[in-house]
mmCIF file of C-alpha atoms in Angstrom:
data_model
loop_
_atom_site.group_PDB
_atom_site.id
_atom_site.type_symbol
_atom_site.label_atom_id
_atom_site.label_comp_id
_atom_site.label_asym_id
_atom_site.label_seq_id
_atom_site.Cartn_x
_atom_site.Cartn_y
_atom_site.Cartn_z
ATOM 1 C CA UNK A 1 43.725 -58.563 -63.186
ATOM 2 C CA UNK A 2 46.635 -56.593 -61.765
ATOM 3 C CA UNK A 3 45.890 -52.941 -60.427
ATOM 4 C CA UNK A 4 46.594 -50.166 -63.702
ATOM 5 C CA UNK A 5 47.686 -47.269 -63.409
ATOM 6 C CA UNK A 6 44.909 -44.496 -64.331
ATOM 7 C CA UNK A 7 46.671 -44.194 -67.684
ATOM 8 C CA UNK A 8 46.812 -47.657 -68.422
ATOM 9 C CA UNK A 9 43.266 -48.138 -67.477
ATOM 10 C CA UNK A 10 42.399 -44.879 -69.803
ATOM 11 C CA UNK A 11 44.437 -46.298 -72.941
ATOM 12 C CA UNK A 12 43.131 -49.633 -72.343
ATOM 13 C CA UNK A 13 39.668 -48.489 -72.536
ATOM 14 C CA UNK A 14 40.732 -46.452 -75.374
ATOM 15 C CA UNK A 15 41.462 -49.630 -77.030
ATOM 16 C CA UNK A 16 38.575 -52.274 -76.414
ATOM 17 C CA UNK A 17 41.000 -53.938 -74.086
ATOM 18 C CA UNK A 18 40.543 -55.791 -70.874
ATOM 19 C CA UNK A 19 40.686 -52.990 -67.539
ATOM 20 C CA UNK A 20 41.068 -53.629 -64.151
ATOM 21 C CA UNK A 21 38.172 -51.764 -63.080
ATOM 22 C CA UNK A 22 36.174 -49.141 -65.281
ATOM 23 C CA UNK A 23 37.483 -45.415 -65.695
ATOM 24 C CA UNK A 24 36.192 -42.804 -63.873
ATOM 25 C CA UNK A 25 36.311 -38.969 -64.533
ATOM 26 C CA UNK A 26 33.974 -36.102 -63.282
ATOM 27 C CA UNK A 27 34.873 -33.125 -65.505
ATOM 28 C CA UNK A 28 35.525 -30.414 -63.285
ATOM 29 C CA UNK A 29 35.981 -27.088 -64.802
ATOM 30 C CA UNK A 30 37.011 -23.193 -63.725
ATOM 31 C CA UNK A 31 33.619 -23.130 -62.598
ATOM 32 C CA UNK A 32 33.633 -25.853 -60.330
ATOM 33 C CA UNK A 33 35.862 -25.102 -57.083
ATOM 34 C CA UNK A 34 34.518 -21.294 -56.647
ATOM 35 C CA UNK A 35 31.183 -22.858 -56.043
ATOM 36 C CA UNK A 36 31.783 -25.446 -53.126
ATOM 37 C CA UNK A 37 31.585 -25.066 -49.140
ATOM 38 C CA UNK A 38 35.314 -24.825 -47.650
ATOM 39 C CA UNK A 39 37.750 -26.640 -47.748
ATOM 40 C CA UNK A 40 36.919 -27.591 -51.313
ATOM 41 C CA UNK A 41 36.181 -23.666 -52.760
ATOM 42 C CA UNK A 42 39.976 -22.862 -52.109
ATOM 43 C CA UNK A 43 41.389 -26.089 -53.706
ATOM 44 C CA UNK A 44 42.390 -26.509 -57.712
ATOM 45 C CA UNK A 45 40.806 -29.256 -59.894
ATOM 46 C CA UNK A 46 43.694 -31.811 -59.359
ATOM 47 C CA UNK A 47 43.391 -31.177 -55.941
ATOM 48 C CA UNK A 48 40.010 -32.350 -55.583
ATOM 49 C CA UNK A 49 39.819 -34.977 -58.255
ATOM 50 C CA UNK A 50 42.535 -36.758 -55.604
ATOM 51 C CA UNK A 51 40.798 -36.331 -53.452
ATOM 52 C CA UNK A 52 37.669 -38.072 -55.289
ATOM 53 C CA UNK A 53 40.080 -40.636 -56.867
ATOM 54 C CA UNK A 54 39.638 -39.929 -60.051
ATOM 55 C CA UNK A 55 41.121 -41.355 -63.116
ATOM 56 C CA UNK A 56 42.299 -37.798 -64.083
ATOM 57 C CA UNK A 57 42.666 -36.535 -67.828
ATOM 58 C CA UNK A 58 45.067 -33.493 -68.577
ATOM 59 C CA UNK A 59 45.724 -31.690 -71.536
ATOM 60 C CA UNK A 60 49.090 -30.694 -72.584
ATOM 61 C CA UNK A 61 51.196 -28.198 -74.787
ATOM 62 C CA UNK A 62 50.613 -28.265 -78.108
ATOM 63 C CA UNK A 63 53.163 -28.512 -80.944
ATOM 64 C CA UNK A 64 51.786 -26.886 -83.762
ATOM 65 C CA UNK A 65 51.751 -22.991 -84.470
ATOM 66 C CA UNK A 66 50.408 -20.735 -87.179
ATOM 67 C CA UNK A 67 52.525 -19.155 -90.157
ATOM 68 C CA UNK A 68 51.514 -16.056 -91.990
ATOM 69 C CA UNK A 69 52.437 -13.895 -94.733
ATOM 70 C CA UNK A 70 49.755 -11.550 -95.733
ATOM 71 C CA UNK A 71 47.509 -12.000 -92.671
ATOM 72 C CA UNK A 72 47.509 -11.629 -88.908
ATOM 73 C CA UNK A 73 45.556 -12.089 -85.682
ATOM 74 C CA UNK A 74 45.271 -9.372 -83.029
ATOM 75 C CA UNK A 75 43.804 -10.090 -80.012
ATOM 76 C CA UNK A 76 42.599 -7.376 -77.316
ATOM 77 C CA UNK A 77 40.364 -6.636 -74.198
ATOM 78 C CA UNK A 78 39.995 -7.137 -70.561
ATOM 79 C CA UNK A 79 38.754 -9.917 -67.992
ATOM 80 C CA UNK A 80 35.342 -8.923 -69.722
ATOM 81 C CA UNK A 81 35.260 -8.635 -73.055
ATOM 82 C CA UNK A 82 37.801 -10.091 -75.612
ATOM 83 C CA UNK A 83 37.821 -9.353 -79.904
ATOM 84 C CA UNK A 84 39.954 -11.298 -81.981
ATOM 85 C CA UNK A 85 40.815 -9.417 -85.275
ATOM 86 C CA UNK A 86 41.138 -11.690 -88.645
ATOM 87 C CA UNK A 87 43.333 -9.234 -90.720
ATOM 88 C CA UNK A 88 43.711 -9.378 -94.236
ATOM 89 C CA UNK A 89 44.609 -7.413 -97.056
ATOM 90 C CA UNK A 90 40.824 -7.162 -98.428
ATOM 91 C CA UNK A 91 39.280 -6.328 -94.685
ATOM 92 C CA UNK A 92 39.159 -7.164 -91.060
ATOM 93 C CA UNK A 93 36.634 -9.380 -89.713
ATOM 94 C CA UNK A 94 35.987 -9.054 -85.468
ATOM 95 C CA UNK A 95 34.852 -11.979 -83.354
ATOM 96 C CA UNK A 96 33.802 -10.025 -79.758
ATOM 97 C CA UNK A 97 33.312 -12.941 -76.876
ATOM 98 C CA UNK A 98 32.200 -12.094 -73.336
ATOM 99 C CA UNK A 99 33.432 -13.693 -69.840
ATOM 100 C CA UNK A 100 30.285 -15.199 -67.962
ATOM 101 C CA UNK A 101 31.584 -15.599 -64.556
ATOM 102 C CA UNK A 102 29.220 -18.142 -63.841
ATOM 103 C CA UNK A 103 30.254 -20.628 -66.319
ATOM 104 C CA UNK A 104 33.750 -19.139 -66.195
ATOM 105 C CA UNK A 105 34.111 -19.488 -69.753
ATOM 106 C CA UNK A 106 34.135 -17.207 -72.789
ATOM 107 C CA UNK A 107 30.942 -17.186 -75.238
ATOM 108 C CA UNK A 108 30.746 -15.374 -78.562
ATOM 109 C CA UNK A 109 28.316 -12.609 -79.170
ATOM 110 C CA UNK A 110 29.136 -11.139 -82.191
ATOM 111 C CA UNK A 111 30.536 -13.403 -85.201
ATOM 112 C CA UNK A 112 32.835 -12.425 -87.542
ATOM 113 C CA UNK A 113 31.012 -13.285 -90.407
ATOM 114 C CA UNK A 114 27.770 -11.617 -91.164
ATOM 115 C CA UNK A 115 27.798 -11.282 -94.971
ATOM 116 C CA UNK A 116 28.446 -12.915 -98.183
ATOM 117 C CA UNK A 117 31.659 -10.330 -98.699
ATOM 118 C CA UNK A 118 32.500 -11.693 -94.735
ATOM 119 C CA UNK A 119 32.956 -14.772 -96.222
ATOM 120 C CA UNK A 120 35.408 -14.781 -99.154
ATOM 121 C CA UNK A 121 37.532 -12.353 -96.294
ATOM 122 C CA UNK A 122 37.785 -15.368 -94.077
ATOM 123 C CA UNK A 123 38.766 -17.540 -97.227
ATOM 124 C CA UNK A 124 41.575 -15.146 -97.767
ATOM 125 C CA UNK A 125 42.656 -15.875 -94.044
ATOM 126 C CA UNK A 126 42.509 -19.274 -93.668
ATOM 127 C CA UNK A 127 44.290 -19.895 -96.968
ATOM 128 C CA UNK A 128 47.321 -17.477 -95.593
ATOM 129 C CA UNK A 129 47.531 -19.706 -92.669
ATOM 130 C CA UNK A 130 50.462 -22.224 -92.686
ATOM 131 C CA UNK A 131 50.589 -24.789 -89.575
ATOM 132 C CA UNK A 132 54.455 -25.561 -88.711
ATOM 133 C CA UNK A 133 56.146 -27.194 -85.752
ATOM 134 C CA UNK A 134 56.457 -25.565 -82.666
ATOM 135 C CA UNK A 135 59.365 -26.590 -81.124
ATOM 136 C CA UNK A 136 58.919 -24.984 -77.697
ATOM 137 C CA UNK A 137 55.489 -26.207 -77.459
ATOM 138 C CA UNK A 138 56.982 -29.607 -78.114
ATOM 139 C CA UNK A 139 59.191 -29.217 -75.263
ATOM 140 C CA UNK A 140 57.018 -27.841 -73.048
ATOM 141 C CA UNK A 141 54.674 -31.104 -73.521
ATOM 142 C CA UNK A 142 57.356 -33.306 -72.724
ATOM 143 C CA UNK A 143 58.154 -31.648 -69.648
ATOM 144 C CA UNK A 144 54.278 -32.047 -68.861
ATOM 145 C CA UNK A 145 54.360 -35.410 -69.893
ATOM 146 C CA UNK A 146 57.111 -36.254 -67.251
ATOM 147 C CA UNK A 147 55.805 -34.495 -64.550
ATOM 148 C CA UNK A 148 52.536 -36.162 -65.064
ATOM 149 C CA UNK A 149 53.552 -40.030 -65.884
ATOM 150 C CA UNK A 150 51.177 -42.411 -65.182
ATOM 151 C CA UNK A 151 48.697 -40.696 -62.794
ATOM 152 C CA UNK A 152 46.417 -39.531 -65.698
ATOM 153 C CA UNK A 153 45.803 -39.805 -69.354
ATOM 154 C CA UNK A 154 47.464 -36.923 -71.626
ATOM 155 C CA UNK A 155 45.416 -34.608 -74.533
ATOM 156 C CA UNK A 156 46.338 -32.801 -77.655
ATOM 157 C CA UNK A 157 43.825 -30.851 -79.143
ATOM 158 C CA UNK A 158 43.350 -30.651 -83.089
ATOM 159 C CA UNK A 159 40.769 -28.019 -83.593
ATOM 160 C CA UNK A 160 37.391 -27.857 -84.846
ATOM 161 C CA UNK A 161 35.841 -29.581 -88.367
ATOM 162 C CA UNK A 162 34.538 -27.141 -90.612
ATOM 163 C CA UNK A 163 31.219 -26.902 -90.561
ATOM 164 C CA UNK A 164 31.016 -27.597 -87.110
ATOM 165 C CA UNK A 165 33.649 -24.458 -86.668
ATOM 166 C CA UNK A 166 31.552 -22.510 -89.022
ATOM 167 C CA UNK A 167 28.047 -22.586 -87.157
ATOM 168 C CA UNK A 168 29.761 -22.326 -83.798
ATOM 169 C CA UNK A 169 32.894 -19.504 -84.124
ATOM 170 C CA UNK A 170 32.447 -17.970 -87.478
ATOM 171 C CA UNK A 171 29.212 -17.341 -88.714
ATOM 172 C CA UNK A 172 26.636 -18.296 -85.589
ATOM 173 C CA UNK A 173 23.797 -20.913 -85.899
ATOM 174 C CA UNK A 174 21.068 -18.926 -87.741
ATOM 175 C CA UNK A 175 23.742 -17.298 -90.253
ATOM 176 C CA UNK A 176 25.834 -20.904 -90.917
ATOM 177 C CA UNK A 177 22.875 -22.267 -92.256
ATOM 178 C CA UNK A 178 21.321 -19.288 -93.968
ATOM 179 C CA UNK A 179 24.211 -18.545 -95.939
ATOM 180 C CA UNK A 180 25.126 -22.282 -96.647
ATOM 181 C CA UNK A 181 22.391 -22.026 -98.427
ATOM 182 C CA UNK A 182 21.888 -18.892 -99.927
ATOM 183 C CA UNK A 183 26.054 -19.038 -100.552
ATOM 184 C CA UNK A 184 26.959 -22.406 -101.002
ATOM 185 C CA UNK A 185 29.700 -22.253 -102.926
ATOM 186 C CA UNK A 186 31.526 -19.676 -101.420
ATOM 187 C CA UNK A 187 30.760 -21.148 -98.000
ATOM 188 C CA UNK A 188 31.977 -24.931 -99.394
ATOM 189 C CA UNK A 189 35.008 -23.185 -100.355
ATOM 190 C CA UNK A 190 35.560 -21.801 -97.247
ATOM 191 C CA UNK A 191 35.470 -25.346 -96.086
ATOM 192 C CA UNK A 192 37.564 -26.356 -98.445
ATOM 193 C CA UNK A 193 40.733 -23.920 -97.176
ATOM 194 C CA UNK A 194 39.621 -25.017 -93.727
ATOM 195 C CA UNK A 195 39.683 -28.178 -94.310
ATOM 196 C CA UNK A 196 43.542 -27.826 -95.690
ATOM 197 C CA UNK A 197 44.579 -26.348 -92.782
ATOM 198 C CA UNK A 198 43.704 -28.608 -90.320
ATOM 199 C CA UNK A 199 45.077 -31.396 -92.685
ATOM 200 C CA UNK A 200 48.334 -30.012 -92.277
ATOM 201 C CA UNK A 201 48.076 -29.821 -88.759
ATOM 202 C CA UNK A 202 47.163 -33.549 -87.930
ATOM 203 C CA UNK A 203 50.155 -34.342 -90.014
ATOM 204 C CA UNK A 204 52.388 -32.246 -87.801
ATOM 205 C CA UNK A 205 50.596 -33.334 -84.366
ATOM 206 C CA UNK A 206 50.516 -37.277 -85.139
ATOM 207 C CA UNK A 207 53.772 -37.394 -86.285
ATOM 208 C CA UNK A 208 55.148 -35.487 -83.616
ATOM 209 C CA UNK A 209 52.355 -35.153 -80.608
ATOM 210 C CA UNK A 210 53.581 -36.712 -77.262
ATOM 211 C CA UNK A 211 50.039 -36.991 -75.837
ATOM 212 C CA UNK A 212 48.146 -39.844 -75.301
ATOM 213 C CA UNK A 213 45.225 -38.320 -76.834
ATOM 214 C CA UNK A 214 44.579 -36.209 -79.544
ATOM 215 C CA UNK A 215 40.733 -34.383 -80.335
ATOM 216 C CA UNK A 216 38.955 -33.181 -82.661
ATOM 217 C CA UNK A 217 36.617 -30.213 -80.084
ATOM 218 C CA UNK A 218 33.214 -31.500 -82.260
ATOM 219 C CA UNK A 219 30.843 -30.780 -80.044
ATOM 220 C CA UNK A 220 28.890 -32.325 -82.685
ATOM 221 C CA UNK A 221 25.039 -32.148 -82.047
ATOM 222 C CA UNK A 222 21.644 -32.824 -84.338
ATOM 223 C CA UNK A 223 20.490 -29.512 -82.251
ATOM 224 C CA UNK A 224 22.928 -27.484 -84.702
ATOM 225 C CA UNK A 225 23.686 -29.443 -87.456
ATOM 226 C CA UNK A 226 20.912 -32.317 -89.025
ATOM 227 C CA UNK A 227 22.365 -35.446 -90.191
ATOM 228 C CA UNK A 228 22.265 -35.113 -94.003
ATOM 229 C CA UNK A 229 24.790 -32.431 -93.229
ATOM 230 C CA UNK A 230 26.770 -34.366 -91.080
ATOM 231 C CA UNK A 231 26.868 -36.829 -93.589
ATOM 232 C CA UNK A 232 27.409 -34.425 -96.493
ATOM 233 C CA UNK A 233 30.432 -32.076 -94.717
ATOM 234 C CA UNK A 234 31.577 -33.947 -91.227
ATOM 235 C CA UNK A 235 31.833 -37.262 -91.733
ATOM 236 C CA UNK A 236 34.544 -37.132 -94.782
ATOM 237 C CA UNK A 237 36.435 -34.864 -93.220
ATOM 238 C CA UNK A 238 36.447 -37.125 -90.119
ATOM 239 C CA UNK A 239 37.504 -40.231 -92.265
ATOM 240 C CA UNK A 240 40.212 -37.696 -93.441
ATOM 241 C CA UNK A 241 41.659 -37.417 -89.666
ATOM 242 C CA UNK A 242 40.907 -40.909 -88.727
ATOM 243 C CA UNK A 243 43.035 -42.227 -92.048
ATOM 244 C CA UNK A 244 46.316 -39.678 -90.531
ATOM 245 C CA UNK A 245 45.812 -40.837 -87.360
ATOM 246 C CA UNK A 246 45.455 -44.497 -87.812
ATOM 247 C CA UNK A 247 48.854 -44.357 -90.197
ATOM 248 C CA UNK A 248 50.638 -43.402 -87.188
ATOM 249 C CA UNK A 249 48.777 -45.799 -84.495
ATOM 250 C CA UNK A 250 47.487 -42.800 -82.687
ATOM 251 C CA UNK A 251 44.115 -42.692 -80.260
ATOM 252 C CA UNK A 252 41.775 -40.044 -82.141
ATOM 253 C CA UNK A 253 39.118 -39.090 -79.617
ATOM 254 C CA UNK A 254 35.561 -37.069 -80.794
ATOM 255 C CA UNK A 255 34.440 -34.666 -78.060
ATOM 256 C CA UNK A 256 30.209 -34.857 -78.826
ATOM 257 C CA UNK A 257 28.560 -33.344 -76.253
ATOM 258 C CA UNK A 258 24.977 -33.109 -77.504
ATOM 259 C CA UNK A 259 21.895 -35.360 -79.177
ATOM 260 C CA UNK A 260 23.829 -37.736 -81.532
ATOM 261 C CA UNK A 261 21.108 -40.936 -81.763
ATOM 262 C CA UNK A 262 20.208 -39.676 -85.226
ATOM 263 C CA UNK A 263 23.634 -39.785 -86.796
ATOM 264 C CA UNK A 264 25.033 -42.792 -84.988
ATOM 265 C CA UNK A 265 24.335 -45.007 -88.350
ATOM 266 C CA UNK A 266 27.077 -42.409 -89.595
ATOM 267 C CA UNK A 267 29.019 -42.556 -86.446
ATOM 268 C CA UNK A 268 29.610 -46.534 -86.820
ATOM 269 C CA UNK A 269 31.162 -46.341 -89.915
ATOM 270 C CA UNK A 270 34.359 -44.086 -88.574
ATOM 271 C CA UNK A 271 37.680 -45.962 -87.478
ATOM 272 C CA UNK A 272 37.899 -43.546 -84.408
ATOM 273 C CA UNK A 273 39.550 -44.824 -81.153
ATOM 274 C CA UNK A 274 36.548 -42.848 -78.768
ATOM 275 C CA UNK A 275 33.351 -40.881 -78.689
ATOM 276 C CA UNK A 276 33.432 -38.703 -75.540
ATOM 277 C CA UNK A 277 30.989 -36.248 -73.924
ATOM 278 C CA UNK A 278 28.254 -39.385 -74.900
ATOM 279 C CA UNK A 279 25.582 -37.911 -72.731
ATOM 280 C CA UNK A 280 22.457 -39.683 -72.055
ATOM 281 C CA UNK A 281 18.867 -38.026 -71.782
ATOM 282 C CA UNK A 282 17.584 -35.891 -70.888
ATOM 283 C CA UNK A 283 20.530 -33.503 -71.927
ATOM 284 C CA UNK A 284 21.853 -35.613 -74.502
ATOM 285 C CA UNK A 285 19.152 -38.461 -76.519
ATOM 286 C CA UNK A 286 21.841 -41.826 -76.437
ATOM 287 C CA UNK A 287 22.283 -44.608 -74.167
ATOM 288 C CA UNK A 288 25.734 -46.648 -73.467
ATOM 289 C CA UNK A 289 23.448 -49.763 -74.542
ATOM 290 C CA UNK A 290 22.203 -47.522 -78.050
ATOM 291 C CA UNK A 291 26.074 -46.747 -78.306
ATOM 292 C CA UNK A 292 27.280 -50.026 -77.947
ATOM 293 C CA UNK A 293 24.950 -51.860 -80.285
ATOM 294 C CA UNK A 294 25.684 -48.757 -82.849
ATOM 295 C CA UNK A 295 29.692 -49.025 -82.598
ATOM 296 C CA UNK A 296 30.795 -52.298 -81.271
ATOM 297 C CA UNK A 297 34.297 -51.535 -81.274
ATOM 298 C CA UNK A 298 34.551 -47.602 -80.440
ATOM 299 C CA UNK A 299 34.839 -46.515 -76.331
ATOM 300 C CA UNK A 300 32.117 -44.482 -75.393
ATOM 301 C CA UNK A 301 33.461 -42.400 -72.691
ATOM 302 C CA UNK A 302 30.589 -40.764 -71.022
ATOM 303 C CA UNK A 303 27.118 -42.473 -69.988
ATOM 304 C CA UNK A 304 25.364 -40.023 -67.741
ATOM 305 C CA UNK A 305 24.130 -35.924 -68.079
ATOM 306 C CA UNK A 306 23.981 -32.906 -65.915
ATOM 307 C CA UNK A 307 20.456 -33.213 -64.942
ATOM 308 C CA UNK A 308 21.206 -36.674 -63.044
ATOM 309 C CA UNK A 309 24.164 -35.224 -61.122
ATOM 310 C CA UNK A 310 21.835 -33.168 -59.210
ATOM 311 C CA UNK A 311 19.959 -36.626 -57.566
ATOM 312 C CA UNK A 312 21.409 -38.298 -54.389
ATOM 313 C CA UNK A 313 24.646 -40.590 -54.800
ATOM 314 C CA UNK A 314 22.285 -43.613 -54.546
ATOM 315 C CA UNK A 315 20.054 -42.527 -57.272
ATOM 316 C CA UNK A 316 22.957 -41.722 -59.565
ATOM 317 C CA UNK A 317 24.469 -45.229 -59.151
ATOM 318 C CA UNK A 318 21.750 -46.889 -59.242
ATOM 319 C CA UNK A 319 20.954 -45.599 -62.845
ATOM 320 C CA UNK A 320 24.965 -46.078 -63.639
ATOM 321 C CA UNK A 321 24.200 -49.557 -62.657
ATOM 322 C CA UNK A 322 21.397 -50.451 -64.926
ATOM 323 C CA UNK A 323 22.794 -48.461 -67.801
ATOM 324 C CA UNK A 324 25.994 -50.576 -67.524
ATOM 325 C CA UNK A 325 24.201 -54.067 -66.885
ATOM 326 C CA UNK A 326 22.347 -53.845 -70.734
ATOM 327 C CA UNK A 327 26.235 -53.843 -71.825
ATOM 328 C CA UNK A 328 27.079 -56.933 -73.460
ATOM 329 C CA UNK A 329 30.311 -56.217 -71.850
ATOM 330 C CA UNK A 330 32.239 -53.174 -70.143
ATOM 331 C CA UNK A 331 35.396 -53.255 -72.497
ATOM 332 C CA UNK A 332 35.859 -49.757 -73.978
ATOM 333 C CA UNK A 333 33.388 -48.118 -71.122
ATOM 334 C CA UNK A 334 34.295 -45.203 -69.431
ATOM 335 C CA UNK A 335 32.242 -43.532 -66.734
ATOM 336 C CA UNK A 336 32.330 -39.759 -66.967
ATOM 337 C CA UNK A 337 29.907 -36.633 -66.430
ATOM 338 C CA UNK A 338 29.770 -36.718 -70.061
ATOM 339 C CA UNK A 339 29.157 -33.277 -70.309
ATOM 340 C CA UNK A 340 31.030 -30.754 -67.412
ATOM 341 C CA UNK A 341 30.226 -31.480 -64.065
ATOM 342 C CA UNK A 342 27.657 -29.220 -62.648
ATOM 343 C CA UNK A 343 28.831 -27.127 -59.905
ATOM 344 C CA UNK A 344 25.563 -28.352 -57.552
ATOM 345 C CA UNK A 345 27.367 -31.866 -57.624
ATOM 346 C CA UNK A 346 28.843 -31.981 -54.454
ATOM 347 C CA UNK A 347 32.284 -33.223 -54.004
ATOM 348 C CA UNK A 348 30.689 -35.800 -51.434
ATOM 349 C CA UNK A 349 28.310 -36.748 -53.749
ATOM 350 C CA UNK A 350 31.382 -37.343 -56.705
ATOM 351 C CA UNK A 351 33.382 -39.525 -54.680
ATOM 352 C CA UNK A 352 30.497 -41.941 -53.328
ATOM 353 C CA UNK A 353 29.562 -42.719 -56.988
ATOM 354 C CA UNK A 354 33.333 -42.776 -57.835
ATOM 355 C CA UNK A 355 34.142 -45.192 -54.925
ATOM 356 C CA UNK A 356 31.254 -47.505 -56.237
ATOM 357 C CA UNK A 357 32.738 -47.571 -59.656
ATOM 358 C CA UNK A 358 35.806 -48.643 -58.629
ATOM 359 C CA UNK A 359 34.344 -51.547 -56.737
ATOM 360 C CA UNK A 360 31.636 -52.334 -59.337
ATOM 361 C CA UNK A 361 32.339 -55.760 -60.851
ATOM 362 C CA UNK A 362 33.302 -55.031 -64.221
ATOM 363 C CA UNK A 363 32.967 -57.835 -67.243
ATOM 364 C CA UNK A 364 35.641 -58.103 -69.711
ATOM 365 C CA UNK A 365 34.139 -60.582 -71.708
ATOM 366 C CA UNK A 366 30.618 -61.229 -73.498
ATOM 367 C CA UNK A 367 28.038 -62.580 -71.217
ATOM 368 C CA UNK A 368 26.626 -65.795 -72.664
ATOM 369 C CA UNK A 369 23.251 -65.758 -74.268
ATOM 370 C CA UNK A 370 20.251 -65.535 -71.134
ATOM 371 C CA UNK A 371 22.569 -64.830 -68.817
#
């Protein structure tokens, strides 16, 4: 085949389509950089993923923004410690997240909700909230979208389903399920306005979204959630997304980061363009070759985990090797870190399994039976 660009090779791969060569992308994040020997601890992300030749990926502006009429967000605090304020007529509600440097990332440790009052508050917030158009976000993403043409793949972000929202930003693990069940109607309500909301925003952002991408941040995970609930709460509202996004031909990506073997039955039966973050064991529990046979015609974009990022090059490829020759073909396969990169990844170490991707011999079609 002729040589794609690394957005054509993305969208193709996106699509179940013939590639060149399989995608490659190590997720770097803030964390990354800070943690390597010079010259790599002074250089950004983009700077190093050219120099690894990666595929890149690169999220830009949104185009959606929040109305409100009896409501408001305030947001305060330092480099340390940041609380976001839901205000509303019947109470205020505080998340308070703290910066781990390490990471270099923000984690919540106190949730907002925390009672059954807490959560007919929230109800009263998210039903204030009115998604428009933002038309300088809009214009902002094209000017992204020019700048970056074809040397990576473009991102919109949607936000988060419900309940997966709910356990993760609003009430915390223990107190999502506790009060789902000791409050499930209010909290199914909750859902309900949530749900609304985010409706209203996929409208906006596939009708008007210039990115090549647009996610739903699952983070989806049997660790947090067990699969009767994904099949009672997720997986409509997914089908819900996937139907907006379909009617206007656009690639809706899941971001699932954690152990998803036990709802992959439920997975299959989604019209979603990808599955990314598909991390294999021991951080996540699925294979490419468990994905594959599970959703024949959704791109796994993924394959490995953080733990085997800290072997040698050679023992990394040589696992990306088998894991890619039980494929019955490498359409709608991209090669990723899954999960982010670990910082003890070396950029040497990165670009030696990156150079051997490029050159591995990819198969476009179905090998024949024995082969």
């Amino acid at each position: 085949m002729a040589a794609m660009s690394p957005r054509e090779r993305w969208l193709a791969a996106m699509r179940m389509q013939p590639v060149d060569r399989l995608p490659f992308w190590p997720k770097l994040s803030g964390s990354y950089a800070p943690a390597q020997q010079p010259p790599f601890d002074t250089m950004t992300n983009a700077e190093i993923h050219r120099w690894i030749g990666s595929d890149q990926h690169n999220g830009i502006s949104g185009c959606v923004r929040n109305q409100r009429t009896k409501t408001a967000v305030r947001d305060e605090g330092d480099d340390k410690t940041h609380t976001t304020s839901f205000v509303t007529p019947h109470g205020t509600l505080t998340r308070v997240s703290q910066f781990d440097p390490h990471s270099q990332s923000w984690h919540p440790v106190k949730m907002p909700v925390t009672c059954r009052e807490d959560i007919k508050i929230m109800r009263t917030f998210v039903e204030d909230t009115s998604p428009c158009l933002d038309p300088e976000g809009l214009a902002k993403a094209n000017v992204d979208k020019a700048r970056i043409g074809e040397t990576s793949v473009t991102s919109n972000g949607v936000g988060e389903s419900p309940l997966m929202e709910w356990v993760e930003w609003l009430a915390g693990v223990e107190n999502a399920h506790f009060f789902l069940l000791d409050y499930q109607d209010e909290v199914e309500a909750l859902f309900e306005a949530m749900q609304e909301v985010l409706i209203k925003r996929w409208q906006i952002v596939a009708e008007h979204s210039v990115a090549d991408l647009i996610y739903m941040i699952e983070n989806t995970s049997t660790t947090l959630i067990s699969p009767t609930q994904y099949r009672q709460y997720c997986l409509p509202h997914m089908q819900a997304y996937a139907k907006i996004a379909n009617a206007y031909d656009r690639n809706l990506v899941l971001h699932m980061c954690g152990t998803l073997k036990d709802v992959l039955p439920e997975l299959a039966t989604l019209p979603v363009r990808a599955f990314e973050a598909f991390t294999s064991a021991p951080v996540g529990n699925t294979s490419l070759s468990e994905g594959r046979a599970a959703c024949p015609d959704t791109c796994l974009v993924g394959g490995t985990n953080a733990t085997l990022w800290l072997a040698s090059a050679d023992q990394i490829i040589a696992e990306i090797e088998a894991d890619l020759g039980r494929l019955p073909h490498h359409r709608g396969i991209v090669v990723t870190s899954a999960g982010v990169m670990p910082p003890l990844a070396r950029p040497e170490t990165i670009k030696a399994v990156c150079d051997w991707v490029k050159q591995f011999p990819v198969r476009n079609s179905c090998r024949q039976a024995g082969a």
